Coordinates of C-alpha atoms in Angstrom, one line a residue:
M227 CA -10.7 3.9 -3.6
T228 CA -7.5 2.3 -3.0
G229 CA -4.3 4.2 -2.1
R230 CA -1.5 4.9 0.3
T231 CA -2.8 8.0 2.0
V232 CA -4.9 11.1 1.7
R233 CA -2.7 13.2 4.0
N234 CA -5.0 16.2 4.1
R235 CA -7.9 16.2 6.6
T236 CA -11.3 16.7 5.0
R237 CA -11.6 20.3 6.0
A238 CA -8.1 21.2 4.8
A239 CA -8.4 19.4 1.5
R240 CA -11.7 21.0 0.7
A241 CA -10.5 24.4 1.7
G242 CA -7.5 24.0 -0.5
A243 CA -9.5 22.8 -3.4
L244 CA -11.9 25.8 -3.1
A245 CA -9.0 28.2 -2.8
V246 CA -7.6 26.8 -6.0
C247 CA -10.9 27.1 -7.7
A248 CA -11.3 30.7 -6.5
S249 CA -8.0 31.7 -8.0
L250 CA -8.7 30.1 -11.4
A251 CA -11.0 32.6 -13.0
L252 CA -13.2 35.6 -12.5
A253 CA -16.3 33.4 -12.7
A254 CA -17.8 32.0 -9.6
C255 CA -17.4 28.3 -8.7
G256 CA -21.0 27.4 -9.6
S257 CA -21.6 25.3 -12.7
T258 CA -23.1 26.7 -15.9
K259 CA -24.9 25.2 -18.8
D260 CA -22.6 22.7 -20.6
R261 CA -21.4 23.5 -24.1
V262 CA -20.3 21.3 -26.9
A263 CA -17.0 19.7 -25.8
G264 CA -15.4 19.7 -29.2
G265 CA -15.5 23.5 -29.6
S266 CA -12.6 26.0 -29.7
G267 CA -12.0 25.3 -33.3
G268 CA -11.6 21.6 -33.0
V269 CA -13.5 18.8 -34.7
E270 CA -16.3 17.5 -32.5
G271 CA -15.3 14.3 -30.8
S272 CA -11.5 14.9 -31.3
G273 CA -8.8 16.4 -29.3
K274 CA -6.4 15.6 -26.4
V275 CA -7.7 13.8 -23.3
G276 CA -6.2 14.3 -19.9
V277 CA -6.0 11.4 -17.5
I278 CA -5.6 12.2 -13.8
L279 CA -4.7 9.5 -11.3
P280 CA -5.2 9.7 -7.5
L281 CA -1.9 8.0 -6.6
L282 CA 0.6 5.5 -7.8
T283 CA 1.6 3.7 -4.6
S284 CA -1.0 1.0 -4.9
P285 CA -0.7 -2.1 -7.2
F286 CA -4.3 -1.4 -8.3
W287 CA -3.5 2.1 -9.5
Q288 CA -0.2 1.0 -11.0
S289 CA -2.1 -1.5 -13.1
Y290 CA -4.7 1.0 -14.1
N291 CA -2.0 3.4 -15.1
D292 CA -0.5 0.6 -17.3
Y293 CA -3.8 -0.1 -18.9
V294 CA -4.6 3.5 -19.8
P295 CA -2.5 3.9 -22.9
K296 CA -3.5 0.5 -24.2
M297 CA -7.2 1.2 -23.8
A298 CA -6.8 4.7 -25.2
T299 CA -5.3 3.2 -28.3
S300 CA -8.0 0.6 -28.6
Q301 CA -10.7 3.2 -28.2
E302 CA -9.0 5.6 -30.5
V303 CA -8.6 8.3 -27.9
D304 CA -5.7 10.7 -28.0
A305 CA -4.7 10.5 -24.3
L306 CA -1.9 12.6 -22.8
K307 CA 0.5 11.1 -20.3
T308 CA -1.2 10.4 -17.0
V309 CA -0.8 12.9 -14.1
N310 CA -0.5 11.7 -10.6
S311 CA -2.1 13.8 -7.9
N312 CA -0.1 11.9 -5.2
S313 CA -3.0 11.5 -2.7
D314 CA -3.6 15.2 -2.4
P315 CA -7.2 16.4 -3.2
A316 CA -6.1 20.1 -3.5
Q317 CA -3.3 19.1 -5.9
Q318 CA -5.9 17.2 -7.9
I319 CA -7.8 20.4 -8.5
T320 CA -4.6 22.0 -9.6
D321 CA -3.9 19.1 -12.0
I322 CA -7.3 19.5 -13.5
N323 CA -6.8 23.2 -14.1
N324 CA -3.3 22.5 -15.6
Q325 CA -4.8 20.0 -18.0
L326 CA -7.6 22.5 -19.0
N327 CA -5.0 25.2 -19.6
Q328 CA -3.3 22.8 -22.0
G329 CA -6.4 22.7 -24.1
V330 CA -7.6 19.2 -23.4
K331 CA -11.1 18.4 -24.9
G332 CA -11.9 15.7 -22.3
L333 CA -10.8 14.6 -18.8
V334 CA -10.8 11.2 -17.2
V335 CA -10.3 11.7 -13.4
A336 CA -10.2 9.3 -10.4
P337 CA -11.4 11.6 -7.6
L338 CA -9.6 11.5 -4.2
D339 CA -12.4 13.4 -2.3
S340 CA -16.0 13.0 -3.4
A341 CA -16.9 16.5 -2.3
A342 CA -13.8 18.5 -3.1
I343 CA -13.6 17.3 -6.7
S344 CA -16.6 19.4 -7.5
A345 CA -14.4 22.5 -7.8
G346 CA -12.5 20.8 -10.7
L347 CA -15.7 19.5 -12.3
D348 CA -17.2 23.0 -12.2
Q349 CA -14.1 24.5 -13.9
A350 CA -14.2 21.9 -16.6
E351 CA -17.9 22.5 -17.2
R352 CA -17.3 26.2 -17.6
K353 CA -14.8 25.5 -20.3
G354 CA -17.1 23.0 -22.0
V355 CA -14.8 20.0 -21.3
P356 CA -16.6 16.8 -20.4
V357 CA -15.3 14.7 -17.5
V358 CA -15.6 11.0 -16.8
A359 CA -15.0 10.0 -13.2
V360 CA -13.4 6.6 -12.5
D361 CA -13.6 4.6 -9.3
V362 CA -15.1 7.3 -7.1
A363 CA -18.5 9.1 -7.6
P364 CA -18.5 12.8 -7.1
E365 CA -21.1 14.3 -4.7
K366 CA -21.7 17.4 -6.8
G367 CA -20.8 18.9 -10.1
K368 CA -21.2 17.4 -13.5
A369 CA -19.7 14.2 -15.0
A370 CA -20.6 12.7 -18.3
M371 CA -20.4 9.3 -16.7
I372 CA -19.1 7.6 -13.6
V373 CA -17.2 4.4 -14.2
R374 CA -17.0 2.2 -11.1
A375 CA -18.4 -0.9 -9.5
N376 CA -21.2 -1.2 -6.9
N377 CA -19.2 -0.4 -3.7
I378 CA -22.2 -1.3 -1.5
A379 CA -22.0 -4.8 -3.1
Y380 CA -18.3 -4.9 -2.1
G381 CA -19.2 -4.6 1.6
E382 CA -22.1 -7.0 1.3
K383 CA -20.1 -9.7 -0.4
A384 CA -17.4 -9.4 2.3
C385 CA -20.1 -9.6 5.0
Q386 CA -21.7 -12.7 3.4
F387 CA -18.4 -14.5 3.1
L388 CA -17.2 -13.7 6.6
G389 CA -20.6 -14.3 8.1
E390 CA -20.6 -17.9 6.8
A391 CA -17.0 -18.5 7.7
V392 CA -17.1 -17.1 11.2
K393 CA -20.7 -17.7 12.4
S394 CA -20.0 -16.0 15.7
G395 CA -17.3 -13.9 17.3
K396 CA -15.4 -10.7 16.4
V397 CA -14.5 -9.5 13.0
V398 CA -12.6 -6.4 11.9
Q399 CA -13.1 -4.2 9.0
I400 CA -10.1 -2.0 8.0
M401 CA -11.9 0.9 6.4
G402 CA -10.9 3.3 3.7
D403 CA -11.0 7.1 3.9
L404 CA -14.5 8.3 4.7
V405 CA -14.1 11.5 2.6
S406 CA -14.5 9.1 -0.3
V407 CA -17.9 7.7 -1.1
N408 CA -16.1 4.3 -1.6
G409 CA -15.0 4.2 2.0
R410 CA -18.4 5.2 3.3
E411 CA -20.3 2.8 1.1
R412 CA -18.1 -0.2 1.9
S413 CA -18.1 0.5 5.6
E414 CA -21.8 1.1 6.0
A415 CA -22.8 -1.9 3.8
F416 CA -20.6 -4.3 5.7
R417 CA -21.7 -3.3 9.2
T418 CA -25.4 -3.1 8.1
C419 CA -25.3 -6.5 6.5
V420 CA -23.6 -8.1 9.5
K421 CA -26.1 -6.6 11.9
K422 CA -29.0 -7.8 9.8
N423 CA -27.8 -11.3 8.7
H424 CA -25.2 -12.4 11.3
P425 CA -26.3 -11.1 14.7
K426 CA -23.8 -13.3 16.5
V427 CA -20.9 -11.6 14.7
R428 CA -19.5 -8.4 16.3
V429 CA -17.8 -5.8 14.1
L430 CA -14.8 -3.9 15.2
E431 CA -13.6 -1.1 13.0
I432 CA -10.3 0.5 12.1
P433 CA -10.4 3.8 10.3
A434 CA -7.3 3.7 8.2
K435 CA -7.8 6.3 5.4
W436 CA -6.2 4.1 2.8
E437 CA -2.9 4.3 4.8
S438 CA -0.9 1.1 5.2
D439 CA 1.1 2.3 8.2
T440 CA -2.1 3.3 10.0
A441 CA -3.7 0.0 9.2
A442 CA -0.7 -2.0 10.6
S443 CA -0.4 0.1 13.8
K444 CA -4.1 0.1 14.6
L445 CA -4.5 -3.6 13.8
D446 CA -1.6 -4.4 16.1
T447 CA -3.2 -2.5 18.9
L448 CA -6.6 -4.0 18.3
L449 CA -5.2 -7.6 18.3
N450 CA -3.4 -6.9 21.6
A451 CA -6.8 -6.1 23.2
N452 CA -8.8 -8.7 21.1
P453 CA -6.6 -11.8 20.5
D454 CA -9.8 -13.8 19.6
I455 CA -10.4 -12.0 16.3
K456 CA -11.9 -14.5 13.8
G457 CA -12.2 -12.5 10.6
I458 CA -10.9 -9.4 8.8
Y459 CA -12.3 -7.4 5.9
L460 CA -9.7 -5.3 4.0
Q461 CA -11.4 -2.5 2.1
A462 CA -8.3 -2.1 -0.1
G463 CA -5.9 -5.0 -0.7
G464 CA -3.5 -2.7 -2.5
V465 CA -2.5 -0.9 0.7
Y466 CA -3.8 -3.2 3.5
L467 CA -2.9 -6.7 2.4
A468 CA 0.9 -6.6 3.1
P469 CA 0.7 -4.8 6.4
T470 CA -2.1 -7.1 7.6
L471 CA -0.3 -10.3 6.8
Q472 CA 2.9 -8.9 8.3
T473 CA 1.1 -7.9 11.5
L474 CA -0.6 -11.3 11.8
K475 CA 2.7 -13.1 11.2
S476 CA 4.5 -11.1 13.8
K477 CA 2.0 -12.2 16.4
N478 CA 2.0 -15.8 15.2
L479 CA -1.6 -15.5 14.1
L480 CA -1.1 -16.1 10.4
K481 CA -2.5 -19.6 10.0
K482 CA -3.3 -21.0 6.6
A483 CA -6.9 -21.8 5.7
G484 CA -7.9 -25.1 7.2
Q485 CA -5.5 -24.9 10.1
P486 CA -6.7 -24.3 13.6
G487 CA -6.7 -20.6 14.5
H488 CA -7.0 -19.4 10.9
I489 CA -8.4 -15.9 10.7
A490 CA -10.7 -15.6 7.7
I491 CA -9.8 -12.7 5.5
V492 CA -11.7 -11.1 2.7
S493 CA -10.0 -8.3 0.7
N494 CA -11.0 -5.9 -2.0
D495 CA -9.1 -5.1 -5.3
G496 CA -8.3 -8.2 -7.3
I497 CA -4.6 -7.5 -7.5
P498 CA -2.1 -10.4 -8.3
Q499 CA -0.8 -10.3 -4.7
E500 CA -4.2 -11.1 -3.3
F501 CA -4.6 -14.0 -5.7
D502 CA -1.2 -15.4 -4.6
A503 CA -2.3 -15.0 -1.0
I504 CA -5.5 -16.9 -1.7
R505 CA -3.5 -19.7 -3.4
K506 CA -1.2 -19.9 -0.3
G507 CA -4.2 -20.0 2.0
E508 CA -3.2 -16.8 3.8
I509 CA -6.5 -15.0 2.8
D510 CA -9.8 -16.5 1.7
A511 CA -11.3 -14.2 -0.9
T512 CA -11.2 -10.8 -2.6
V513 CA -13.7 -8.7 -4.5
S514 CA -12.1 -8.0 -7.9
Q515 CA -12.6 -4.4 -9.1
S516 CA -11.4 -4.4 -12.6
A517 CA -8.5 -2.1 -13.4
D518 CA -8.6 -3.0 -17.1
T519 CA -12.3 -2.3 -17.6
Y520 CA -12.0 0.9 -15.5
A521 CA -9.5 2.1 -18.0
K522 CA -11.4 0.8 -21.0
Y523 CA -14.7 2.3 -20.2
G524 CA -13.2 5.5 -18.9
M525 CA -11.8 5.9 -22.5
Y526 CA -15.1 4.7 -24.1
Y527 CA -17.3 7.2 -22.2
I528 CA -15.0 10.2 -22.6
K529 CA -14.9 9.6 -26.4
A530 CA -18.7 9.3 -26.4
A531 CA -19.0 12.5 -24.4
M532 CA -16.7 14.4 -26.7
E533 CA -18.9 13.2 -29.6
G534 CA -22.0 14.5 -27.9
K535 CA -23.4 11.1 -27.2
T536 CA -25.6 10.5 -24.1
F537 CA -26.8 7.5 -22.2
K538 CA -29.8 6.4 -20.2
P539 CA -30.2 4.1 -17.1
G540 CA -30.5 0.4 -17.8
P541 CA -28.5 -2.7 -18.8
T542 CA -25.5 -2.3 -21.1
D543 CA -24.0 -4.6 -23.7
H544 CA -21.0 -5.3 -21.4
D545 CA -22.6 -7.1 -18.5
S546 CA -23.1 -4.0 -16.4
V547 CA -25.9 -1.6 -15.6
I548 CA -26.1 2.2 -15.7
V549 CA -27.8 3.7 -12.7
E550 CA -28.8 7.3 -12.0
H551 CA -27.6 9.0 -8.8
P552 CA -30.0 11.3 -6.9
N553 CA -27.8 14.2 -8.2
G554 CA -28.6 13.2 -11.8
M555 CA -25.2 11.8 -12.7
L556 CA -25.1 8.4 -14.4
E557 CA -22.9 5.6 -13.2
D558 CA -21.9 2.5 -15.2
Q559 CA -21.6 -0.2 -12.5
L560 CA -19.1 -2.7 -13.8
P561 CA -19.0 -6.3 -12.6
A562 CA -16.9 -7.1 -9.6
P563 CA -16.8 -10.8 -8.9
L564 CA -15.9 -12.5 -5.6
V565 CA -12.7 -14.5 -6.0
T566 CA -12.0 -17.5 -3.9
K567 CA -9.8 -20.6 -4.1
E568 CA -12.4 -22.1 -6.5
N569 CA -12.0 -19.5 -9.2
V570 CA -8.7 -17.8 -8.4
D571 CA -7.1 -19.2 -11.5
D572 CA -9.7 -18.0 -13.9
P573 CA -7.7 -16.5 -16.8
E574 CA -10.5 -13.9 -17.4
L575 CA -9.8 -12.2 -14.1
W576 CA -7.6 -9.1 -14.7
G577 CA -5.3 -10.0 -11.8
N578 CA -4.3 -13.1 -13.8
T579 CA -3.4 -11.0 -16.9
V580 CA -0.8 -8.7 -15.3
K581 CA 2.7 -9.6 -16.3

């Protein structure tokens, strides 16, 4: 996930989410058997759809937000105006409940906390409202589909690129929030890949919780102690790119690719700002997670769920693959290409379509 900050600590966020859940209804928070989502007097497959965002302080989520109404129209989905949970997992559960009370027949949610979101999923299931999760996979509960890319592959692609560029020495990964499966998968995949394939590379880690200020402060401190850093992996370019470049510049360490002392940098998001930085030689690559297809297939799958359609694991007709999680939820893993100076101007990349 990308984002500015998840201010709540894991325990507080989950406690808040559970408290909200407990106050919602007389029923317990356990899930029940799903009902037809088009009920309550409506036509099956029709009805309003609520769309809940995690935050709007990242260029990635700003772009996703812009794509939502366009993709809703193209998929013939009647989507309400998006709701911003403002980086607060407990608020996100409240937002889900508010949307359910408005009578929505479907929900598209980008979870902030992989565990805490289950309270909202359970409440939706009790009301017979299908949910599609975008970007982050829930740990528990029920989702008709999870729409995201393979986050393990994100970490592995960054590892492979930096391993080849650095060969030996210290590299840093600025991690996301570990309450999110995205932060956990990217972090573990990166360190595991480096250990296995690039034994001469040493990984230093900055837990930054998707917070730009935290990333800048901790990177500054780390560079003071380790001025010989050779590479950096940014797990979220939307929040980490600007503070990282500013910190390097303040220490006279921002050297362009090809110059002596250049620190190889791989980012993650595929936002226009990263593409510009690649063109300038300030960073070397980014993994592009597609804001447009996240919005498109979020709408596609919620419409399908409202119509009672189901899916099975396997290849899709849009260059992705549906996989099944151990908890039984299905995930459509959308393509997320590595972008370098060789393909940064590809007009098919979503970051090149943003006006």
